[in-house]
Amino acid sequence: MQPLSAPQEIPSAAGDRHSASASAIVAGVAAIGLVAGAVTMWVQYGTAVFFETIAAGWQACF
């Protein structure tokens, strides 16, 4: 038995997956950079100064 119509190709969403994974990588790199900066500040300035700096930053933003 022959099919009545030719099979149609379903377009893939490979481009969408590629851009989603690229944005996830960028977000991951940014998060790692923020954590590395926080650890660097902690080591350089000590605990008390680190928390005071973070608190001053929050107060300046809000």
Short mmCIF file of N, CA and C in Angstrom, two decimals, residues 1-2 4-5 7 9-10 22-24 26 32 34-35 37-38 43 52-53 55-56 58-61:
data_model
loop_
_atom_site.label_atom_id
_atom_site.label_comp_id
_atom_site.label_asym_id
_atom_site.label_seq_id
_atom_site.Cartn_x
_atom_site.Cartn_y
_atom_site.Cartn_z
N MET A 1 0.83 -1.17 0.00
CA MET A 1 0.00 0.00 0.00
C MET A 1 0.89 1.24 0.00
N GLN A 2 0.55 2.19 -0.81
CA GLN A 2 1.30 3.43 -0.96
C GLN A 2 0.69 4.52 -0.07
N LEU A 4 -0.69 8.18 0.93
CA LEU A 4 -1.44 9.15 0.15
C LEU A 4 -0.66 10.44 -0.07
N SER A 5 0.21 10.80 0.88
CA SER A 5 1.01 12.00 0.71
C SER A 5 2.45 11.69 1.10
N PRO A 7 5.90 11.98 3.05
CA PRO A 7 6.20 12.33 4.44
C PRO A 7 6.85 13.71 4.52
N GLU A 9 9.03 16.60 6.58
CA GLU A 9 10.06 16.71 7.60
C GLU A 9 9.60 17.67 8.68
N ILE A 10 9.90 17.33 9.94
CA ILE A 10 9.59 18.20 11.06
C ILE A 10 10.82 19.06 11.31
N ALA A 22 24.05 28.31 25.31
CA ALA A 22 25.03 29.39 25.34
C ALA A 22 24.70 30.39 26.44
N SER A 23 23.43 30.71 26.61
CA SER A 23 23.05 31.64 27.67
C SER A 23 23.25 31.00 29.04
N ALA A 24 23.07 29.70 29.15
CA ALA A 24 23.32 29.02 30.42
C ALA A 24 24.81 29.04 30.76
N VAL A 26 26.95 31.38 29.77
CA VAL A 26 27.27 32.75 30.15
C VAL A 26 26.83 33.03 31.58
N ILE A 32 30.19 32.18 38.59
CA ILE A 32 31.52 31.80 39.07
C ILE A 32 32.37 33.04 39.32
N LEU A 34 31.28 36.05 40.18
CA LEU A 34 30.81 36.70 41.41
C LEU A 34 31.30 35.97 42.65
N VAL A 35 31.25 34.66 42.63
CA VAL A 35 31.72 33.88 43.78
C VAL A 35 33.22 34.06 43.96
N GLY A 37 35.01 36.65 43.12
CA GLY A 37 35.21 37.99 43.65
C GLY A 37 34.91 38.07 45.13
N ALA A 38 33.84 37.40 45.56
CA ALA A 38 33.49 37.40 46.97
C ALA A 38 34.56 36.70 47.81
N VAL A 43 39.18 36.91 51.58
CA VAL A 43 40.58 36.61 51.92
C VAL A 43 41.37 37.90 52.14
N GLU A 52 30.94 44.36 56.21
CA GLU A 52 30.66 45.80 56.21
C GLU A 52 30.59 46.34 54.78
N THR A 53 31.48 45.85 53.92
CA THR A 53 31.48 46.27 52.52
C THR A 53 30.20 45.83 51.82
N ALA A 55 27.30 45.14 53.28
CA ALA A 55 26.19 45.90 53.86
C ALA A 55 26.14 47.32 53.28
N ALA A 56 27.30 47.95 53.12
CA ALA A 56 27.33 49.30 52.54
C ALA A 56 26.86 49.27 51.09
N TRP A 58 24.67 47.15 49.77
CA TRP A 58 23.22 46.99 49.78
C TRP A 58 22.53 48.31 50.14
N GLN A 59 23.08 49.03 51.12
CA GLN A 59 22.48 50.30 51.50
C GLN A 59 22.56 51.32 50.36
N ALA A 60 23.65 51.28 49.62
CA ALA A 60 23.79 52.21 48.50
C ALA A 60 22.80 51.88 47.38
N CYS A 61 22.51 50.60 47.20
CA CYS A 61 21.58 50.20 46.14
C CYS A 61 20.13 50.47 46.50
#
